[in-house]
Amino acid sequence: MSATIPESARGPIEDLRERVAALHGELVRYGLVVWTAGNVSARVPGHDLMVIKPSGVSYDDLTPASIVVCDLHGELVEGELSPSSDTAAHAYVYRHRPDVGGVVHTHSTYASAWAAVGESIPCALTAMADEFGGEIPLGPFARIGDDSIGRGIVETLAGHRSTAVIMKNHGVFTIGRDAKAAVKSAVMCEDVARSTHIARQLGPLVPIAEDDVDALHDRYQNVYGQGGQQR
Amino acid sequence: MSATIPESARGPIEDLRERVAALHGELVRYGLVVWTAGNVSARVPGHDLMVIKPSGVSYDDLTPASIVVCDLHGELVEGELSPSSDTAAHAYVYRHRPDVGGVVHTHSTYASAWAAVGESIPCALTAMADEFGGEIPLGPFARIGDDSIGRGIVETLAGHRSTAVIMKNHGVFTIGRDAKAAVKSAVMCEDVARSTHIARQLGPLVPIAEDDVDALHDRYQNVYGQGGQQR
Amino acid sequence: MSATIPESARGPIEDLRERVAALHGELVRYGLVVWTAGNVSARVPGHDLMVIKPSGVSYDDLTPASIVVCDLHGELVEGELSPSSDTAAHAYVYRHRPDVGGVVHTHSTYASAWAAVGESIPCALTAMADEFGGEIPLGPFARIGDDSIGRGIVETLAGHRSTAVIMKNHGVFTIGRDAKAAVKSAVMCEDVARSTHIARQLGPLVPIAEDDVDALHDRYQNVYGQGGQQR
Amino acid sequence: MSATIPESARGPIEDLRERVAALHGELVRYGLVVWTAGNVSARVPGHDLMVIKPSGVSYDDLTPASIVVCDLHGELVEGELSPSSDTAAHAYVYRHRPDVGGVVHTHSTYASAWAAVGESIPCALTAMADEFGGEIPLGPFARIGDDSIGRGIVETLAGHRSTAVIMKNHGVFTIGRDAKAAVKSAVMCEDVARSTHIARQLGPLVPIAEDDVDALHDRYQNVYGQGGQQR
């Protein structure tokens, strides 16, 4: 199989395998996953390739070597294990969103709760305006096994500034310019899903005015952090 | 006592004692137990024997040597400590379900909450369809001390694809082809018990259509993971 | 001051200082305390003395040497630090309950929530029947500074089998034959306070019949564990 | 830039950089922050200077050397990284509250939930009377970028004994005589925000009478701890 990997992609792939293996540790640290239910992928820049978690492997056992390489139709290109059963959804996103370098999928608790009642998460916290630029939208119910999930992600995110989408009855997918940014989005999504849920138990949420949301999002995306590198 | 353990069972028993001792650590890691309240057992394949946690021993102090061996009527066969007070229930399951190789019992928080209101957990998340093939059913209230709990588990699970059962006013029992699979079921049961509970605080759950549940369960049981070994 | 400590109490006091310092680590491990808000004490058997946490010292800094010795009126007998500001309440319990060898006080989250609405915790879980023999009762609101809290604890527990009492607007006090048993009670109290609270969000609790509660409590107190030593 | 740092401030600044770097670890330990969302600052006593977290740097990567020095208008004085985007708010507090030596900002979950519904936290727990002397007040919604947040903090706290303020749709700011005291306030604020929220799910809170709140606060501020140093 490895015949299809150009020599120039070798170095980047080894680097990404290490990063992606380590980023799964962040899913564990922030309590977004149990057992094996969640995965991170990264596009191999300049190639029609991605690296992704193998299916059903526990986070303790995940090493850079166990991370598999697939093409952007989800077919295994290199690796001894089967790719994540969510690979087709990740691949669809990379094919249709050339700006996306990383994708994350989890069943994190509070995001999944919004999914189980089929509601988008309203924007009542400045942290959410900062990171997501408004609500986190709800995507359709879609069976696994074809392009339905991937299409649902891409079509739903098209109409929003959010880098996260709640898939109905399922969980959350997030995107980013690289895998770390997508992991950050997954962490922040669960954080605001939780705060906003807990708020709603107290009473009606106070929405943030649209122009305040715009201003907050613009500042955070352009001013926060160390020149963008360390956001 | 050890006279009743055939020589051919010696190796498997030592192996299972180590696995079962270690699997109790997973109950702790996933927050399913406090103090000493939860136990894992495993059938000794090909023998009318099981290994199980001793009663009232803390998870910190649990070593392979402290795991006891019982027959399938719950009588102690080998070990210096008394077996778990839930041993009779485990034994009943092994006697009546020859396909079962592992049993787990916990009072995990959210599963116990459903137990305290006497409700089964409805299926509104694809992760639940995957793992449990539909709702997690409610078994009867049963006093400890005779076969009532074991019979309640077996009779309730008979009508469902679920490997977990919520016992009314009590907690959860799970089964698996081996002890690790039963632990996974316990971990996933608490995870969906939690997400589904939290969802219901937001509003009415959106159920998943029956044929979607069937398709998801079938795929997960037959396609997910690495040829079934690492699920 | 140490003149008032008889030579025969020296060994037991050193032993208890070590145990009590270590048991505070269990409060941290089970998430029952933040910052310095919670304390464990132990009676020095056969002497009118107790050992207790010093006031306002963080759990990281707590060493056996920092644990102070007080008489049963809460007066400092030995130690370089001031005793816990809850010492008077612990002392009152030891004076009026000669069967009690350990006392624990926490503001654990769910127990405090029941306290803030002034409700006892109803018995809808077998784990609660096992450990507490019925409801966990509500004690009165009492200002710190005199015997009001101690008297509230003792008078409330007099009418119940429970080893835990929820003090209105305050938190929880637990008792035990020794400090470890009181810590176990505090751990189990928060566990059932949480499960029962979460259950009530789903709907009305299903109570356990009185004779079932009696049978469960009796069995657990007399049969569970390893002959009582390791419960 | 360092020309503006007087020699006499060098030692205190190095000391504060170490303390403030370490105190961010307490925000992580108590679960008050995810990713990079929360910051601690300290006034340099006797100088118009403060030290504060750099923007967008993860807590794992935070070293004393990475902590930056700003003047009390939020302008960078020394450091290789950009200061926290909340620096202007911290600086405003130091300019207008000479008694304040430390400021903390977090989006901790339960405090943020009260913020998202625009409610102050009522005082129904003695721990809250002790630490905050009554309710934790609600400050106004304010956009980041000018003095609005700082002014909202100072004006809201002026009318209360509380060292914490919930900023509408945003999160929490706390103050203290030093950075450690402000961190303690942030930890206790989230603790009572959580307990009080959870209580309100059970039913109406029982308020504590005003004179009891006064007495509790007075005792805690003047008697608790080891002569004030270790509170």
CSV table of C-alpha atoms in Angstrom, one decimal, chain A:
chain,number,residue,atom,x,y,z
A,1,MET,CA,0.0,0.0,0.0
A,2,SER,CA,2.7,2.4,1.0
A,3,ALA,CA,3.6,2.8,-2.7
A,4,THR,CA,0.9,5.5,-2.9
A,5,ILE,CA,2.7,7.7,-0.3
A,6,PRO,CA,5.1,10.1,-2.0
A,7,GLU,CA,8.5,10.5,-0.5
A,8,SER,CA,7.8,14.2,0.3
A,9,ALA,CA,4.9,13.2,2.5
A,10,ARG,CA,7.0,10.8,4.7
A,11,GLY,CA,8.3,13.5,7.1
A,12,PRO,CA,5.1,15.4,7.6
A,13,ILE,CA,3.2,12.1,8.2
A,14,GLU,CA,5.5,11.0,10.9
A,15,ASP,CA,5.2,14.4,12.5
A,16,LEU,CA,1.4,14.3,12.3
A,17,ARG,CA,1.2,10.8,13.7
A,18,GLU,CA,3.0,12.0,16.8
A,19,ARG,CA,0.9,15.1,17.2
A,20,VAL,CA,-2.4,13.3,16.6
A,21,ALA,CA,-1.5,10.5,19.0
A,22,ALA,CA,-0.7,13.1,21.6
A,23,LEU,CA,-3.9,15.1,21.0
A,24,HIS,CA,-6.1,12.1,21.8
A,25,GLY,CA,-4.6,12.5,25.3
A,26,GLU,CA,-6.2,16.0,25.5
A,27,LEU,CA,-9.6,14.4,24.8
A,28,VAL,CA,-9.0,12.1,27.8
A,29,ARG,CA,-7.6,14.9,30.0
A,30,TYR,CA,-10.7,17.1,29.4
A,31,GLY,CA,-13.1,14.3,29.9
A,32,LEU,CA,-14.5,14.3,26.4
A,33,VAL,CA,-14.3,10.6,25.8
A,34,VAL,CA,-14.8,7.2,27.5
A,35,TRP,CA,-13.3,3.9,26.4
A,36,THR,CA,-12.6,4.3,22.7
A,37,ALA,CA,-15.4,6.7,21.7
A,38,GLY,CA,-13.7,9.7,20.0
A,39,ASN,CA,-11.2,10.4,17.4
A,40,VAL,CA,-8.8,13.1,16.0
A,41,SER,CA,-7.6,13.3,12.4
A,42,ALA,CA,-5.2,15.7,10.5
A,43,ARG,CA,-4.8,16.4,6.8
A,44,VAL,CA,-1.4,15.8,5.4
A,45,PRO,CA,-0.8,19.3,3.9
A,46,GLY,CA,-0.4,19.3,0.1
A,47,HIS,CA,-1.4,15.7,-0.3
A,48,ASP,CA,-4.7,13.9,-0.6
A,49,LEU,CA,-4.0,12.1,2.6
A,50,MET,CA,-5.0,12.2,6.3
A,51,VAL,CA,-3.9,10.5,9.5
A,52,ILE,CA,-6.5,9.2,11.9
A,53,LYS,CA,-7.1,7.0,15.0
A,54,PRO,CA,-7.5,3.3,14.4
A,55,SER,CA,-10.9,1.8,15.3
A,56,GLY,CA,-11.6,0.5,18.8
A,57,VAL,CA,-8.1,1.1,20.2
A,58,SER,CA,-8.0,2.4,23.7
A,59,TYR,CA,-6.3,5.8,24.4
A,60,ASP,CA,-3.7,4.1,26.7
A,61,ASP,CA,-2.5,1.9,23.8
A,62,LEU,CA,-2.4,4.7,21.2
A,63,THR,CA,1.1,5.2,19.8
A,64,PRO,CA,2.2,7.3,16.8
A,65,ALA,CA,2.9,4.0,15.0
A,66,SER,CA,-0.7,2.9,15.5
A,67,ILE,CA,-2.1,6.0,13.9
A,68,VAL,CA,-3.2,5.0,10.3
A,69,VAL,CA,-2.9,6.9,7.0
A,70,CYS,CA,-6.0,7.1,4.7
A,71,ASP,CA,-6.7,8.8,1.5
A,72,LEU,CA,-9.5,11.5,1.3
A,73,HIS,CA,-12.1,8.9,0.5
A,74,GLY,CA,-11.4,7.1,3.7
A,75,GLU,CA,-9.5,4.2,2.2
A,76,LEU,CA,-6.6,2.8,4.2
A,77,VAL,CA,-3.2,3.7,2.7
A,78,GLU,CA,-0.8,2.7,5.4
A,79,GLY,CA,-1.2,1.1,8.8
A,80,GLU,CA,-1.7,-2.3,10.4
A,81,LEU,CA,-5.0,-1.5,12.0
A,82,SER,CA,-8.4,-0.6,10.5
A,83,PRO,CA,-9.1,3.1,10.5
A,84,SER,CA,-11.8,4.7,12.8
A,85,SER,CA,-15.3,3.8,11.8
A,86,ASP,CA,-15.8,7.6,11.5
A,87,THR,CA,-13.1,8.0,8.8
A,88,ALA,CA,-15.6,8.5,6.0
A,89,ALA,CA,-17.0,11.6,7.8
A,90,HIS,CA,-13.6,13.1,8.4
A,91,ALA,CA,-12.6,12.4,4.7
A,92,TYR,CA,-15.7,14.1,3.4
A,93,VAL,CA,-14.9,17.2,5.4
A,94,TYR,CA,-11.4,17.3,4.0
A,95,ARG,CA,-12.6,16.9,0.4
A,96,HIS,CA,-15.1,19.7,0.7
A,97,ARG,CA,-13.3,22.1,3.0
A,98,PRO,CA,-9.8,22.8,1.8
A,99,ASP,CA,-9.3,25.3,4.6
A,100,VAL,CA,-9.7,22.5,7.2
A,101,GLY,CA,-6.5,20.8,8.5
A,102,GLY,CA,-8.0,18.9,11.5
A,103,VAL,CA,-11.2,17.2,12.5
A,104,VAL,CA,-12.4,15.9,15.9
A,105,HIS,CA,-15.3,13.8,16.8
A,106,THR,CA,-16.6,13.1,20.3
A,107,HIS,CA,-19.6,12.0,22.3
A,108,SER,CA,-18.8,14.5,25.0
A,109,THR,CA,-21.6,14.5,27.6
A,110,TYR,CA,-23.2,17.9,27.4
A,111,ALA,CA,-22.8,18.3,23.7
A,112,SER,CA,-24.5,14.9,23.3
A,113,ALA,CA,-27.3,16.0,25.6
A,114,TRP,CA,-28.1,18.9,23.3
A,115,ALA,CA,-27.9,16.3,20.4
A,116,ALA,CA,-30.4,14.0,22.1
A,117,VAL,CA,-33.0,16.7,22.3
A,118,GLY,CA,-32.2,18.1,18.8
A,119,GLU,CA,-31.3,21.7,19.8
A,120,SER,CA,-28.5,24.0,18.8
A,121,ILE,CA,-26.7,25.7,21.6
A,122,PRO,CA,-27.7,29.3,22.0
A,123,CYS,CA,-25.0,32.0,22.6
A,124,ALA,CA,-25.3,33.4,26.1
A,125,LEU,CA,-21.6,33.5,27.1
A,126,THR,CA,-18.8,35.7,25.8
A,127,ALA,CA,-16.5,32.7,25.6
A,128,MET,CA,-18.9,31.2,23.1
A,129,ALA,CA,-19.0,34.4,21.1
A,130,ASP,CA,-15.2,34.5,21.2
A,131,GLU,CA,-14.7,31.0,20.0
A,132,PHE,CA,-17.8,30.2,17.9
A,133,GLY,CA,-19.1,33.5,16.8
A,134,GLY,CA,-22.6,32.7,17.8
A,135,GLU,CA,-24.7,29.6,18.3
A,136,ILE,CA,-23.3,26.1,17.8
A,137,PRO,CA,-25.6,24.7,15.2
A,138,LEU,CA,-27.5,21.4,15.0
A,139,GLY,CA,-26.9,19.1,12.1
A,140,PRO,CA,-29.2,16.3,10.9
A,141,PHE,CA,-29.6,12.8,12.1
A,142,ALA,CA,-27.5,10.6,9.8
A,143,ARG,CA,-26.7,6.9,9.7
A,144,ILE,CA,-23.1,5.9,9.7
A,145,GLY,CA,-21.8,4.0,6.6
A,146,ASP,CA,-22.0,6.5,3.7
A,147,ASP,CA,-21.5,10.3,3.1
A,148,SER,CA,-24.5,11.4,5.1
A,149,ILE,CA,-22.6,12.4,8.2
A,150,GLY,CA,-19.9,14.2,6.4
A,151,ARG,CA,-22.4,16.0,4.2
A,152,GLY,CA,-24.4,16.9,7.3
A,153,ILE,CA,-21.4,18.5,8.9
A,154,VAL,CA,-20.3,20.5,5.9
A,155,GLU,CA,-23.7,21.7,5.0
A,156,THR,CA,-24.6,22.8,8.5
A,157,LEU,CA,-21.3,24.6,9.2
A,158,ALA,CA,-21.6,26.4,5.8
A,159,GLY,CA,-24.2,28.8,7.3
A,160,HIS,CA,-22.3,29.5,10.6
A,161,ARG,CA,-19.0,30.9,12.0
A,162,SER,CA,-18.9,28.0,14.4
A,163,THR,CA,-16.2,25.4,14.1
A,164,ALA,CA,-18.4,22.9,16.0
A,165,VAL,CA,-21.6,21.2,14.9
A,166,ILE,CA,-23.9,19.1,17.1
A,167,MET,CA,-25.1,16.1,15.1
A,168,LYS,CA,-28.7,15.1,16.1
A,169,ASN,CA,-28.9,12.0,18.4
A,170,HIS,CA,-25.2,11.5,18.0
A,171,GLY,CA,-22.5,13.9,19.3
A,172,VAL,CA,-20.2,16.6,18.1
A,173,PHE,CA,-17.8,17.2,15.2
A,174,THR,CA,-15.3,20.1,15.2
A,175,ILE,CA,-13.0,21.5,12.6
A,176,GLY,CA,-9.8,23.6,12.7
A,177,ARG,CA,-7.0,24.9,10.6
A,178,ASP,CA,-5.0,22.0,12.2
A,179,ALA,CA,-5.7,19.2,14.5
A,180,LYS,CA,-4.9,21.2,17.6
A,181,ALA,CA,-7.3,23.9,16.7
A,182,ALA,CA,-10.0,21.2,16.2
A,183,VAL,CA,-9.3,19.7,19.6
A,184,LYS,CA,-9.5,23.2,21.1
A,185,SER,CA,-12.9,23.6,19.5
A,186,ALA,CA,-14.0,20.3,20.9
A,187,VAL,CA,-12.9,21.3,24.4
A,188,MET,CA,-14.5,24.7,24.3
A,189,CYS,CA,-17.7,23.2,22.7
A,190,GLU,CA,-18.2,20.9,25.7
A,191,ASP,CA,-17.3,23.7,28.1
A,192,VAL,CA,-20.0,26.0,26.8
A,193,ALA,CA,-22.5,23.2,26.2
A,194,ARG,CA,-22.1,22.5,29.9
A,195,SER,CA,-22.3,26.0,31.2
A,196,THR,CA,-25.2,26.9,29.0
A,197,HIS,CA,-27.1,23.7,29.9
A,198,ILE,CA,-26.6,24.4,33.6
A,199,ALA,CA,-27.6,28.0,33.1
A,200,ARG,CA,-30.9,27.0,31.5
A,201,GLN,CA,-31.8,24.9,34.7
A,202,LEU,CA,-31.8,28.3,36.5
A,203,GLY,CA,-34.1,30.1,34.2
A,204,PRO,CA,-34.2,31.7,30.7
A,205,LEU,CA,-30.8,32.5,29.2
A,206,VAL,CA,-30.0,36.1,28.5
A,207,PRO,CA,-28.9,36.3,24.9
A,208,ILE,CA,-25.9,38.4,23.8
A,209,ALA,CA,-26.8,41.2,21.3
A,210,GLU,CA,-25.7,40.3,17.7
A,211,ASP,CA,-23.4,43.2,17.4
A,212,ASP,CA,-21.7,42.3,20.7
A,213,VAL,CA,-21.3,38.8,19.4
A,214,ASP,CA,-19.7,40.1,16.2
A,215,ALA,CA,-17.3,42.4,18.1
A,216,LEU,CA,-16.2,39.7,20.5
A,217,HIS,CA,-15.6,37.1,17.8
A,218,ASP,CA,-13.7,39.6,15.7
A,219,ARG,CA,-11.4,40.6,18.5
A,220,TYR,CA,-10.8,37.1,19.7
A,221,GLN,CA,-9.9,35.7,16.3
A,222,ASN,CA,-7.6,38.6,15.5
A,223,VAL,CA,-6.1,40.0,18.7
A,224,TYR,CA,-6.1,37.2,21.3
A,225,GLY,CA,-3.0,35.1,21.9
A,226,GLN,CA,0.6,35.5,20.7
A,227,GLY,CA,0.2,36.7,17.1
A,228,GLY,CA,-2.1,33.8,16.4
A,229,GLN,CA,0.5,31.0,16.9
A,230,GLN,CA,-0.4,30.1,20.4
A,231,ARG,CA,-4.1,30.5,20.5
